[in-house]
Amino acid sequence: MPPAGGFDQGWSVNDPCFFKDEARGWILGRVTKVVGVGRTATLSLASADGKVTAERDASAIEAASARAREGVEDMVALDELTEATVLSTLRVRYDRKQIYTNVGGILVAVNPYETIANVYGEDRMAGAAAADAAFSGAAPHPFVMAEQALRALDRDRASQSFVISGESGSGKTETCKFILRYLSYRSKRRFELAGTPRGGANALEESVLLSNPVLEAFGNAKTLRNDNSSRWGKYTQVYVEPSSGAIKSVGITAYLLEKVRVVERARGERNYHVLHQLVAGAKKQKKGDAGLALAVGLGDAQTSHAVLRDTATSSAAIGVDDAAQFAVTRDALRKLDVAQPGLFGALAAVCHLGDVCFESVEAEGQDAAAAIANQDLRMGRKAEHAADAAARALGVDRAQLEEALVSRRVAGVRTPRQAAEAEHASKAFCKALYARVFDWVLARVNDALQAMTKTPVSARRALSGDKKPDWLTVGLLDIFGFERFEANSLEQLLINYANERLLREFNAQVFEAATREYAAEGVPVGDLTFQDNAPLLKTLEHPRDGVFALLNSECVRRDGKDENLLKQLLKKHERAPFVGERRGPLPGVFVPRVSVKSTSAERADALSVFGVSHFAADVSYRINAFVEKNRDRLPNEICALAATSDAPFVASLFADIDDEAPQTSQQKRSQRYVAASFAESLGKLTQLLDATRQSFVRCVKPNELMKAAAFDGVVVLEQLRCMGMLELIEARARGYAGRMDHAAFASRYGLLLEDKVADVRRYSTKTTKKLAAEFLALLQRHVPGVEAVAVGKTKVFLKRPAVDALETARETRMKADVLLALGEAVAARDVEALELTLRIADELRLSDTPEAARARQEVEVEGRYRAVVAAVAEGRADVITAALDGIQDKAGRVGAAVDCARAAVAGLAAAEALRDATPDTAA
């Protein structure tokens, strides 16, 4: 068989190979016939499953090595790094339901779209927690990554973070939940193994898990690509005690809720889960439920209200029981101690307002003005008009609500709106109301999480370099994936911009920083190539001429229009569309090409579109409503009315609204519009990430249909290209997994040489390259497997096998020392030494050893003995009796102390009886 990448030796029949196929990407197959010699030969091929046959030139075929066919756990181990070998590895593992694969320290997760048995149970979590220092035999898994992060947090005293990325529907949210579940398990396990009281820890961990169904209900929705798509970005910070992994506190930050979904959805999509849950479940709850008191007049079908429908008469289906999920959401809110009165009334108001229609009414001598139409959009039986139901749910007067909807205040004078303007104001209020409800729910969830600890913490302080153990965090970033729909607007541009920023962060962490460090340290690895999206980011975020700056400038203008914005974008940034196979993001914007067969309407439509070449794909954005969406103006009249609501919950949501205070021109110029605010918040997020040690999870969709057991090679291959996976694998293979300062290196591994080398401590007190190289040579002489290590000017660089070998040897030595110390402390009956050594044993996962069990038994015995002796010394029969309660010991020191205590109780009783019988004698 010819070597991969070269065909000089020719091909033979039955040689395994990879060949390209338009429908499946690269296919594993075999050669069935050879015509010709070498690279000019023509080969007949058959796929391994026999379903595909083809003829290809030898130059277009790749040899399939054994490693490429077997599905290795870490793709760095592949003999050849090509699209074919990477795709084959993922396909083979996916078919075996092994959905996780490593790329160095980076995890690739392929969404199975089904529940796989025995993958996320407690046995898998226990296995990750008990893994040795090198994680030998630990298959790629989010639990393993989480355990590695906790150990790194303890070892390096540095906060950790997980950046989980991928397209919408690739499984980012589920991966985030699995890591969070493991952190909770690890926290609980620490107390269970130590046998110590847990206090409020259990409540905190349960609250962390309970927050998931609540935030998913209010922040997730069905899209065309994902039945449970996060329509907001979430950064969760879990504060842990480093040595034990015990959770101390939790905080969640939100980024860019997709408000437009409340009033507009594509066909086949749904509104936020909680709105569907409310309509399905409200009437099934018990009557007299205070939490549902204001959720009045709702229909009981998913087509009852316009905000629930994806067409005029239908609602998109989803394989979930909304009524049952509503019960789950409410139960989680109750357990988090989130008060619900008024909450669902506000959501009901969103449903009712979405059904209100407006019409034009003409009066003699006046322009046509808006009025609420007699007919509304409610389907099914109607007990009242939608406007009446909305007013009741909001706790306001119906006439005042109508006035606020159909008119506005200009210079203190009420001015009628046009029907289209009234509809726009109603939708704007619905979006604002839902967004404020979401913010309120998130704040209450954070309150519940913070209430479980007595010391709430600041994210900024936690990540500012403070080395106090209690301030270290594990962060989880679950942010919307790259999106490209038939019609894309400002929301998609901001979402895709966020993904560009995350790609830039990834490049900086994985490629740029490593390249600079290797060069500075004199460690030769060569240039690491990657897809640099910095020029595209400059197009988007340049402070003067960037897309967002031009958008903000147009919003400041009173006559700002989408058409003017598009002209400015093309004037500053237009370039020709890219022709051919594009590799990576490109700067500038372009006007998409129009087919010669396009209709006049399609040609006209193309004049309102601009394109951006993102890292994932070219996306065309419709300029319509860009300016208005970026302004995100509140309809002050309606909001001010809501602030006076009889419903305290609704009034509190709009307490900041002042209808009497007009906005000055200076305030308009300094206003932070949606795009600018989002860019600013993303900047703060990347600063938080930069202050942590980052781990990356790349989530992949196996197909576009969200179908189980279906691996579409073309779809997967496109995602791999977008991720720059080949460059990533090459960088991981050539780079170094671990790096330490000279002194830290000698200090950490010096104990391996303590009984072999005299004065080994000197290597950790003096820091020179010569001494570090000398220390490394000693390690390599006495510890097997310490290879592929480079000594730089100030640091030592280690490839993964060397890190694993050293950590395994260090852990083995430490475990032996701890077990010896436990034995000595038991023999000496030194409780203080036992308790200290048991804590260390717990950190080294020795809690299940016989030595640790004997030590815990000795601590318990000593505790009982001391309690009995102290009670006897106090000389009170009730205290002694209480101390004896539950003690079963009949032998040993405790047994003797118990006998003594019982005798003391008898003596005290006799003395008491004597005093009662003969007071004079007693005196």
Tab-separated table of C-alpha atoms in Angstrom, residues 476-646:
chain	number	residue	atom	x	y	z
A	476	LEU	CA	-18.834	28.250	31.268
A	477	LEU	CA	-19.601	30.251	28.136
A	478	ASP	CA	-22.681	29.060	26.240
A	479	ILE	CA	-23.308	31.600	23.517
A	480	PHE	CA	-25.385	31.458	20.343
A	481	GLY	CA	-23.803	29.661	17.410
A	482	PHE	CA	-23.200	30.962	13.910
A	483	GLU	CA	-26.479	31.574	12.078
A	484	ARG	CA	-27.407	31.823	8.395
A	485	PHE	CA	-31.074	31.804	7.404
A	486	GLU	CA	-33.008	32.617	4.255
A	487	ALA	CA	-33.583	36.110	5.682
A	488	ASN	CA	-30.928	37.524	8.037
A	489	SER	CA	-31.139	40.791	9.940
A	490	LEU	CA	-29.314	42.740	12.649
A	491	GLU	CA	-29.809	39.943	15.185
A	492	GLN	CA	-27.918	37.465	12.982
A	493	LEU	CA	-25.164	40.006	12.302
A	494	LEU	CA	-24.597	40.508	16.038
A	495	ILE	CA	-24.716	36.770	16.722
A	496	ASN	CA	-22.198	36.082	13.962
A	497	TYR	CA	-20.049	38.974	15.163
A	498	ALA	CA	-19.954	37.327	18.610
A	499	ASN	CA	-18.750	34.126	16.969
A	500	GLU	CA	-16.052	36.075	15.117
A	501	ARG	CA	-14.860	37.531	18.423
A	502	LEU	CA	-14.766	34.072	19.972
A	503	LEU	CA	-12.775	32.775	16.993
A	504	ARG	CA	-10.343	35.637	17.507
A	505	GLU	CA	-10.093	34.708	21.185
A	506	PHE	CA	-9.466	31.099	20.201
A	507	ASN	CA	-6.759	32.104	17.722
A	508	ALA	CA	-5.103	34.319	20.320
A	509	GLN	CA	-5.083	31.536	22.905
A	510	VAL	CA	-4.168	28.581	20.712
A	511	PHE	CA	-2.026	30.001	17.922
A	512	GLU	CA	-0.766	33.548	18.390
A	513	ALA	CA	0.212	33.419	22.057
A	514	ALA	CA	1.879	30.028	21.588
A	515	THR	CA	3.842	31.205	18.552
A	516	ARG	CA	5.086	34.316	20.366
A	517	GLU	CA	6.026	32.348	23.474
A	518	TYR	CA	7.913	29.661	21.552
A	519	ALA	CA	9.873	32.313	19.692
A	520	ALA	CA	10.687	34.290	22.856
A	521	GLU	CA	11.809	31.152	24.686
A	522	GLY	CA	13.906	29.863	21.794
A	523	VAL	CA	11.832	26.687	21.410
A	524	PRO	CA	11.615	25.744	17.694
A	525	VAL	CA	8.191	24.612	16.490
A	526	GLY	CA	7.822	26.661	13.285
A	527	ASP	CA	4.993	28.999	12.346
A	528	LEU	CA	1.500	27.870	13.320
A	529	THR	CA	-0.965	28.727	10.542
A	530	PHE	CA	-4.562	29.665	11.292
A	531	GLN	CA	-7.547	31.555	9.875
A	532	ASP	CA	-6.960	35.153	10.934
A	533	ASN	CA	-10.229	37.076	11.106
A	534	ALA	CA	-8.707	40.318	12.435
A	535	PRO	CA	-9.290	42.187	9.102
A	536	LEU	CA	-12.968	41.230	9.112
A	537	LEU	CA	-13.339	42.318	12.736
A	538	LYS	CA	-11.815	45.651	11.763
A	539	THR	CA	-14.515	45.999	9.084
A	540	LEU	CA	-17.210	45.407	11.688
A	541	GLU	CA	-15.926	47.254	14.755
A	542	HIS	CA	-13.582	50.048	13.609
A	543	PRO	CA	-14.512	53.025	15.862
A	544	ARG	CA	-14.909	55.467	12.958
A	545	ASP	CA	-15.639	53.581	9.735
A	546	GLY	CA	-16.739	50.143	10.952
A	547	VAL	CA	-20.167	48.707	10.147
A	548	PHE	CA	-21.398	49.281	13.700
A	549	ALA	CA	-20.010	52.824	13.832
A	550	LEU	CA	-21.800	53.702	10.593
A	551	LEU	CA	-24.973	52.111	11.942
A	552	ASN	CA	-24.789	54.165	15.141
A	553	SER	CA	-24.163	57.361	13.150
A	554	GLU	CA	-27.278	56.726	11.091
A	555	CYS	CA	-29.303	56.138	14.268
A	556	VAL	CA	-28.251	59.524	15.708
A	557	ARG	CA	-29.625	61.333	12.665
A	558	ARG	CA	-33.280	62.285	12.965
A	559	ASP	CA	-33.880	61.233	9.360
A	560	GLY	CA	-31.689	58.121	9.627
A	561	LYS	CA	-32.741	55.479	7.114
A	562	ASP	CA	-31.742	51.951	6.175
A	563	GLU	CA	-31.139	53.035	2.572
A	564	ASN	CA	-28.607	55.679	3.674
A	565	LEU	CA	-26.863	53.117	5.870
A	566	LEU	CA	-26.481	50.668	2.984
A	567	LYS	CA	-25.018	53.408	0.771
A	568	GLN	CA	-22.451	54.269	3.459
A	569	LEU	CA	-21.530	50.609	3.992
A	570	LEU	CA	-20.897	50.056	0.299
A	571	LYS	CA	-19.027	53.347	-0.054
A	572	LYS	CA	-16.617	52.479	2.757
A	573	HIS	CA	-16.265	48.713	2.475
A	574	GLU	CA	-17.567	47.319	-0.824
A	575	ARG	CA	-15.523	44.633	-2.531
A	576	ALA	CA	-16.325	42.129	-5.230
A	577	PRO	CA	-17.884	38.809	-4.218
A	578	PHE	CA	-15.286	36.070	-3.804
A	579	VAL	CA	-15.288	33.528	-6.613
A	580	GLY	CA	-14.056	29.971	-6.047
A	581	GLU	CA	-13.409	27.970	-2.869
A	582	ARG	CA	-13.095	30.504	-0.059
A	583	ARG	CA	-10.771	29.789	2.834
A	584	GLY	CA	-11.421	31.796	5.964
A	585	PRO	CA	-13.044	35.191	6.640
A	586	LEU	CA	-12.523	38.186	4.370
A	587	PRO	CA	-12.686	41.924	5.136
A	588	GLY	CA	-15.235	44.284	3.605
A	589	VAL	CA	-18.836	43.795	2.462
A	590	PHE	CA	-20.166	42.837	-0.943
A	591	VAL	CA	-23.325	42.958	-3.019
A	592	PRO	CA	-24.427	39.350	-3.635
A	593	ARG	CA	-24.462	38.277	-7.254
A	594	VAL	CA	-27.845	38.071	-8.968
A	595	SER	CA	-28.541	35.309	-11.441
A	596	VAL	CA	-29.341	36.296	-15.012
A	597	LYS	CA	-32.516	34.243	-14.603
A	598	SER	CA	-33.685	36.302	-11.583
A	599	THR	CA	-37.016	38.080	-11.767
A	600	SER	CA	-37.288	41.850	-11.581
A	601	ALA	CA	-38.623	41.509	-8.025
A	602	GLU	CA	-35.611	39.416	-7.017
A	603	ARG	CA	-33.275	41.958	-8.601
A	604	ALA	CA	-34.971	44.788	-6.714
A	605	ASP	CA	-34.760	42.812	-3.489
A	606	ALA	CA	-31.039	42.306	-3.990
A	607	LEU	CA	-30.558	46.084	-3.821
A	608	SER	CA	-31.488	45.971	-0.098
A	609	VAL	CA	-28.946	43.303	0.816
A	610	PHE	CA	-25.251	43.329	1.705
A	611	GLY	CA	-23.016	40.316	2.247
A	612	VAL	CA	-20.279	39.516	4.783
A	613	SER	CA	-17.699	36.736	4.382
A	614	HIS	CA	-17.635	35.260	7.879
A	615	PHE	CA	-15.272	32.553	9.054
A	616	ALA	CA	-18.081	29.997	8.665
A	617	ALA	CA	-19.725	31.139	5.427
A	618	ASP	CA	-20.896	34.079	3.340
A	619	VAL	CA	-24.081	35.576	4.815
A	620	SER	CA	-26.450	38.033	3.126
A	621	TYR	CA	-28.132	40.549	5.451
A	622	ARG	CA	-31.329	42.440	4.618
A	623	ILE	CA	-30.830	46.094	5.547
A	624	ASN	CA	-34.553	46.555	6.295
A	625	ALA	CA	-35.194	47.692	9.917
A	626	PHE	CA	-31.469	47.790	10.815
A	627	VAL	CA	-31.707	51.395	12.027
A	628	GLU	CA	-34.919	50.932	14.009
A	629	LYS	CA	-33.729	47.694	15.604
A	630	ASN	CA	-30.458	49.295	16.617
A	631	ARG	CA	-32.259	52.262	18.189
A	632	ASP	CA	-34.534	49.881	20.106
A	633	ARG	CA	-36.705	52.783	21.231
A	634	LEU	CA	-39.194	52.204	23.994
A	635	PRO	CA	-42.767	53.431	23.432
A	636	ASN	CA	-42.660	55.786	26.411
A	637	GLU	CA	-46.413	56.348	26.621
A	638	ILE	CA	-47.203	52.652	27.099
A	639	CYS	CA	-44.235	52.056	29.388
A	640	ALA	CA	-45.187	55.027	31.562
A	641	LEU	CA	-48.718	53.671	31.824
A	642	ALA	CA	-47.349	50.267	32.854
A	643	ALA	CA	-45.325	51.993	35.581
A	644	THR	CA	-48.647	53.067	37.186
A	645	SER	CA	-50.123	49.549	36.982
A	646	ASP	CA	-52.295	48.161	39.767
